[in-house]
Short mmCIF file of C-alpha atoms in Angstrom, two decimals:
data_model
loop_
_atom_site.label_atom_id
_atom_site.label_comp_id
_atom_site.label_asym_id
_atom_site.label_seq_id
_atom_site.Cartn_x
_atom_site.Cartn_y
_atom_site.Cartn_z
CA MET L 18 0.09 -0.30 0.03
CA ILE L 19 2.84 2.19 -0.03
CA LEU L 20 2.95 2.82 -3.61
CA PRO L 21 -0.68 3.05 -3.88
CA ALA L 22 0.12 6.10 -1.31
CA LEU L 23 2.25 7.78 -3.41
CA VAL L 24 0.57 7.78 -6.54
CA ALA L 25 -2.62 9.60 -4.62
CA ALA L 26 -0.20 12.47 -2.87
CA LEU L 27 0.97 13.02 -6.96
CA ALA L 28 -2.72 13.39 -7.45
CA GLY L 29 -3.34 15.01 -5.10
CA VAL L 30 -0.86 17.83 -6.23
CA VAL L 31 -1.87 17.68 -9.59
CA ARG L 32 -5.84 18.29 -8.98
CA GLY L 33 -4.73 21.26 -6.10
CA ILE L 34 -2.80 23.15 -8.81
CA THR L 35 -5.58 22.41 -11.94
CA GLY L 36 -8.76 21.40 -9.85
CA PHE L 37 -9.04 18.52 -11.83
CA GLY L 38 -6.92 15.32 -13.06
CA GLY L 39 -6.40 14.15 -9.62
CA ALA L 40 -8.62 10.57 -11.21
CA MET L 41 -6.48 10.96 -14.61
CA VAL L 42 -3.59 10.32 -12.85
CA MET L 43 -4.53 7.48 -9.69
CA ALA L 44 -7.12 5.66 -12.07
CA PRO L 45 -4.48 4.03 -14.33
CA PRO L 46 -1.85 2.43 -11.83
CA LEU L 47 -4.26 1.81 -9.24
CA ALA L 48 -6.19 -0.07 -11.30
CA LEU L 49 -3.56 -1.92 -11.84
CA LEU L 50 -2.35 -2.25 -8.79
CA LEU L 51 -5.87 -2.75 -6.60
CA GLY L 52 -7.96 -3.98 -9.26
CA PRO L 53 -10.37 -1.91 -11.08
CA LYS L 54 -13.57 -2.74 -8.35
CA LEU L 55 -11.35 -1.81 -5.77
CA ALA L 56 -9.85 1.48 -7.39
CA VAL L 57 -12.77 2.92 -9.00
CA PRO L 58 -14.53 3.33 -5.45
CA VAL L 59 -11.19 4.73 -3.95
CA VAL L 60 -10.72 7.06 -6.77
CA LEU L 61 -13.99 8.42 -6.24
CA PHE L 62 -13.59 8.51 -2.90
CA LEU L 63 -10.45 10.63 -2.89
CA GLU L 64 -12.17 12.78 -5.36
CA SER L 65 -15.35 13.62 -3.41
CA LEU L 66 -14.35 13.84 0.24
CA ALA L 67 -11.09 14.80 0.40
CA ALA L 68 -11.53 17.56 -1.85
CA ALA L 69 -14.34 19.39 -0.27
CA PRO L 70 -12.30 21.96 1.27
CA GLN L 71 -10.91 23.29 -2.64
CA VAL L 72 -14.27 23.24 -3.58
CA ILE L 73 -15.34 26.01 -0.57
CA GLU L 74 -12.50 27.85 -1.46
CA THR L 75 -13.35 28.22 -5.05
CA ARG L 76 -17.14 27.98 -4.52
CA ARG L 77 -17.83 31.79 -5.06
CA LEU L 78 -16.10 31.35 -8.54
CA VAL L 79 -18.40 29.02 -10.16
CA ARG L 80 -20.75 29.15 -12.95
CA TRP L 81 -23.77 27.51 -11.84
CA LYS L 82 -25.67 28.17 -14.81
CA VAL L 83 -22.95 25.87 -16.97
CA VAL L 84 -22.08 23.56 -14.16
CA GLY L 85 -25.28 22.31 -12.75
CA PRO L 86 -26.80 20.96 -16.47
CA MET L 87 -23.90 19.02 -16.52
CA LEU L 88 -23.84 17.77 -13.45
CA ALA L 89 -27.55 16.21 -13.31
CA ALA L 90 -27.00 14.25 -16.78
CA THR L 91 -24.08 12.61 -14.74
CA CYS L 92 -26.34 11.60 -11.62
CA VAL L 93 -28.43 10.19 -14.61
CA THR L 94 -26.15 8.07 -16.61
CA ILE L 95 -23.28 6.84 -14.00
CA PRO L 96 -25.71 3.78 -12.97
CA ILE L 97 -24.73 2.52 -16.95
CA GLY L 98 -21.23 2.86 -16.30
CA GLY L 99 -21.79 0.94 -12.80
CA TYR L 100 -23.80 -1.96 -14.12
CA PHE L 101 -20.03 -2.27 -16.33
CA LEU L 102 -18.13 -2.18 -13.62
CA ALA L 103 -20.17 -4.72 -11.92
CA THR L 104 -20.10 -7.43 -14.95
CA ALA L 105 -16.69 -6.67 -17.17
CA ASP L 106 -13.56 -8.41 -17.47
CA PRO L 107 -11.38 -6.35 -14.89
CA GLN L 108 -8.22 -6.51 -17.28
CA THR L 109 -10.86 -4.90 -19.88
CA ILE L 110 -11.74 -2.39 -17.54
CA ARG L 111 -8.38 -1.57 -16.67
CA ARG L 112 -7.23 -0.88 -20.25
CA ALA L 113 -10.31 1.19 -21.08
CA THR L 114 -9.26 3.00 -18.11
CA ALA L 115 -5.82 3.86 -19.64
CA ALA L 116 -6.94 4.39 -23.35
CA VAL L 117 -9.22 7.01 -22.04
CA VAL L 118 -6.69 8.79 -20.39
CA ILE L 119 -4.20 8.48 -23.38
CA ALA L 120 -6.28 9.58 -25.87
CA PHE L 121 -7.65 13.03 -24.00
CA SER L 122 -4.52 13.40 -22.94
CA LEU L 123 -3.55 13.59 -26.37
CA LEU L 124 -6.08 15.78 -27.31
CA LEU L 125 -5.61 18.47 -24.73
CA LEU L 126 -1.64 18.08 -25.26
CA ARG L 127 -2.13 19.39 -29.01
CA GLY L 128 -4.15 21.89 -27.64
CA TRP L 129 -7.64 20.53 -28.81
CA ARG L 130 -10.35 22.12 -27.33
CA TYR L 131 -14.25 21.90 -28.17
CA THR L 132 -15.15 25.09 -30.21
CA GLY L 133 -18.85 25.88 -30.39
CA SER L 134 -20.80 27.75 -27.98
CA GLN L 135 -21.54 26.74 -24.56
CA ARG L 136 -25.55 25.65 -25.14
CA LEU L 137 -27.40 24.00 -22.48
CA LEU L 138 -28.01 20.77 -24.63
CA THR L 139 -24.56 20.24 -25.46
CA GLY L 140 -23.76 20.38 -21.98
CA ILE L 141 -26.01 17.90 -21.32
CA GLY L 142 -24.98 15.93 -23.52
CA LEU L 143 -21.29 16.24 -22.27
CA GLY L 144 -22.28 15.30 -18.87
CA GLY L 145 -24.54 12.21 -20.04
CA LEU L 146 -21.19 11.01 -21.47
CA ALA L 147 -18.88 11.79 -18.41
CA GLY L 148 -21.43 10.05 -16.14
CA GLY L 149 -20.95 6.90 -17.98
CA MET L 150 -17.74 6.73 -18.21
CA LEU L 151 -17.19 7.72 -14.33
CA GLY L 152 -19.52 4.79 -13.22
CA ALA L 153 -17.24 2.21 -15.11
CA THR L 154 -13.36 3.52 -14.87
CA SER L 155 -14.02 6.51 -11.86
CA ILE L 156 -12.64 8.65 -15.09
CA GLY L 157 -15.74 11.26 -16.18
CA GLY L 158 -14.15 14.63 -16.34
CA PRO L 159 -11.97 14.43 -19.60
CA PRO L 160 -15.24 15.12 -21.85
CA VAL L 161 -15.98 17.81 -19.46
CA ILE L 162 -12.62 19.32 -19.46
CA LEU L 163 -12.30 19.43 -22.98
CA TYR L 164 -15.49 21.58 -23.42
CA LEU L 165 -14.99 24.27 -19.94
CA LEU L 166 -11.26 24.69 -21.35
CA ALA L 167 -12.41 26.05 -24.24
CA GLY L 168 -14.89 28.47 -23.01
CA PRO L 169 -14.43 32.01 -22.56
CA ASP L 170 -14.14 32.21 -18.71
CA ARG L 171 -10.70 33.32 -16.83
CA ILE L 172 -8.32 30.42 -15.93
CA GLU L 173 -9.66 30.98 -12.33
CA THR L 174 -13.34 30.67 -13.03
CA THR L 175 -12.57 27.37 -14.88
CA ARG L 176 -10.30 25.94 -12.35
CA ALA L 177 -13.87 26.14 -10.13
CA ASN L 178 -15.87 24.95 -12.79
CA LEU L 179 -13.78 21.82 -12.95
CA THR L 180 -13.29 21.62 -9.54
CA LEU L 181 -17.06 21.18 -8.60
CA PHE L 182 -18.03 19.21 -11.45
CA VAL L 183 -15.40 16.66 -10.51
CA ALA L 184 -15.69 16.54 -6.65
CA GLY L 185 -19.92 16.93 -7.39
CA SER L 186 -20.12 14.16 -10.48
CA CYS L 187 -17.55 11.77 -7.96
CA VAL L 188 -20.20 12.10 -4.92
CA ALA L 189 -22.41 11.14 -7.00
CA GLY L 190 -21.04 8.56 -8.61
CA LEU L 191 -19.71 6.92 -4.65
CA ALA L 192 -23.17 6.70 -3.89
CA LEU L 193 -24.66 5.23 -6.40
CA LEU L 194 -22.00 2.29 -6.63
CA LEU L 195 -22.86 2.09 -2.60
CA ALA L 196 -26.46 1.32 -3.53
CA GLN L 197 -25.72 -0.93 -6.25
CA GLY L 198 -23.60 -2.81 -4.08
CA VAL L 199 -20.24 -2.47 -5.82
CA VAL L 200 -18.46 -1.29 -3.17
CA GLU L 201 -16.82 -3.05 -0.60
CA ALA L 202 -15.45 -3.07 2.68
CA SER L 203 -11.36 -3.27 1.60
CA ALA L 204 -12.03 -0.23 -1.01
CA ILE L 205 -13.12 2.05 2.35
CA GLY L 206 -9.99 0.93 4.11
CA ALA L 207 -8.39 1.42 1.12
CA ALA L 208 -9.58 5.21 0.69
CA LEU L 209 -9.41 5.87 3.99
CA TRP L 210 -5.45 5.18 4.32
CA LEU L 211 -4.93 6.82 0.95
CA ALA L 212 -6.50 10.04 1.86
CA PRO L 213 -4.21 12.04 4.24
CA GLY L 214 -1.53 11.37 1.32
CA TYR L 215 -4.06 13.08 -1.22
CA TYR L 216 -5.20 15.48 0.79
CA ALA L 217 -1.69 16.51 1.76
CA GLY L 218 -0.96 17.14 -1.35
CA LEU L 219 -3.84 18.89 -2.65
CA VAL L 220 -2.79 21.38 -0.04
CA PHE L 221 0.76 21.76 -1.79
CA GLY L 222 -1.00 21.85 -5.24
CA THR L 223 -3.38 24.71 -4.03
CA ARG L 224 -0.72 26.60 -2.60
CA LEU L 225 1.20 26.13 -5.90
CA PHE L 226 -1.43 27.67 -8.44
CA SER L 227 -0.40 30.72 -8.17
CA ARG L 228 3.03 30.15 -9.11
CA PHE L 229 3.36 28.35 -11.78
CA ASN L 230 2.99 28.63 -15.49
CA ASP L 231 0.01 26.92 -16.05
CA VAL L 232 1.10 25.63 -19.60
CA ARG L 233 4.31 23.93 -18.99
CA PHE L 234 3.15 22.60 -15.97
CA ARG L 235 -0.15 21.27 -18.12
CA ARG L 236 2.18 19.70 -20.34
CA PHE L 237 4.48 18.03 -17.76
CA THR L 238 1.08 16.12 -16.19
CA LEU L 239 -0.11 15.35 -19.52
CA LEU L 240 2.57 13.39 -20.45
CA LEU L 241 3.33 12.55 -16.72
CA MET L 242 -0.35 10.48 -17.58
CA ILE L 243 0.24 9.26 -21.11
CA ALA L 244 3.39 7.60 -19.61
CA VAL L 245 1.72 5.97 -16.82
CA SER L 246 -1.37 5.26 -19.15
CA ILE L 247 1.11 3.58 -21.51
CA GLY L 248 2.51 1.38 -18.91
CA ILE L 249 -0.55 -0.26 -17.76
CA LEU L 250 -1.47 -0.79 -21.15
CA LEU L 251 1.55 -2.92 -21.70
CA ALA L 252 1.38 -4.55 -18.16
#
């Protein structure tokens, strides 16, 4: 459990600086180290409960009219992903998680962004897609990340929007997995073990936010996630 703790701490730093990315850093290596059925609820637990202070800190910057409908759509489709998690082969889920991270990391690394206007139906559709991905792999943020990064908001507002969406969707995902009986007691124990390191990394990353060059750090983070995920695919 030492190696998962280090992974969680690194993910906390990334989440603290960017407002997203914690699950993308954690999910592939934890799926390999712990198995997908244990790793998914652990990641959801850390991304929701341990990140609560960051949500409180940034809540006043959130554009609720944009984030609210996406969150609602996400909650509706999470059970679909949860069913896949409960019935699919663990190796398939692990590789699917890594493939999702690689695909969206490459898109972000190349500077690709959603270029349409922020419309209600677009947000609901992307939120629904995110919910299905979240329930199956614990990674639901990428479609919404691409969408919000393309918006007209300042980086502080975008970070706040992403922080709320990731935390809110993970709370919903964890609750629905608990209701479906997918979460085992060992997942709660593992999450409690990893939470202090994740929270410490989150605090450290939040303090670094104002000092970091956003472009350089984002590029480093994406390359790191791609490298980790490629390792998972080959393992």
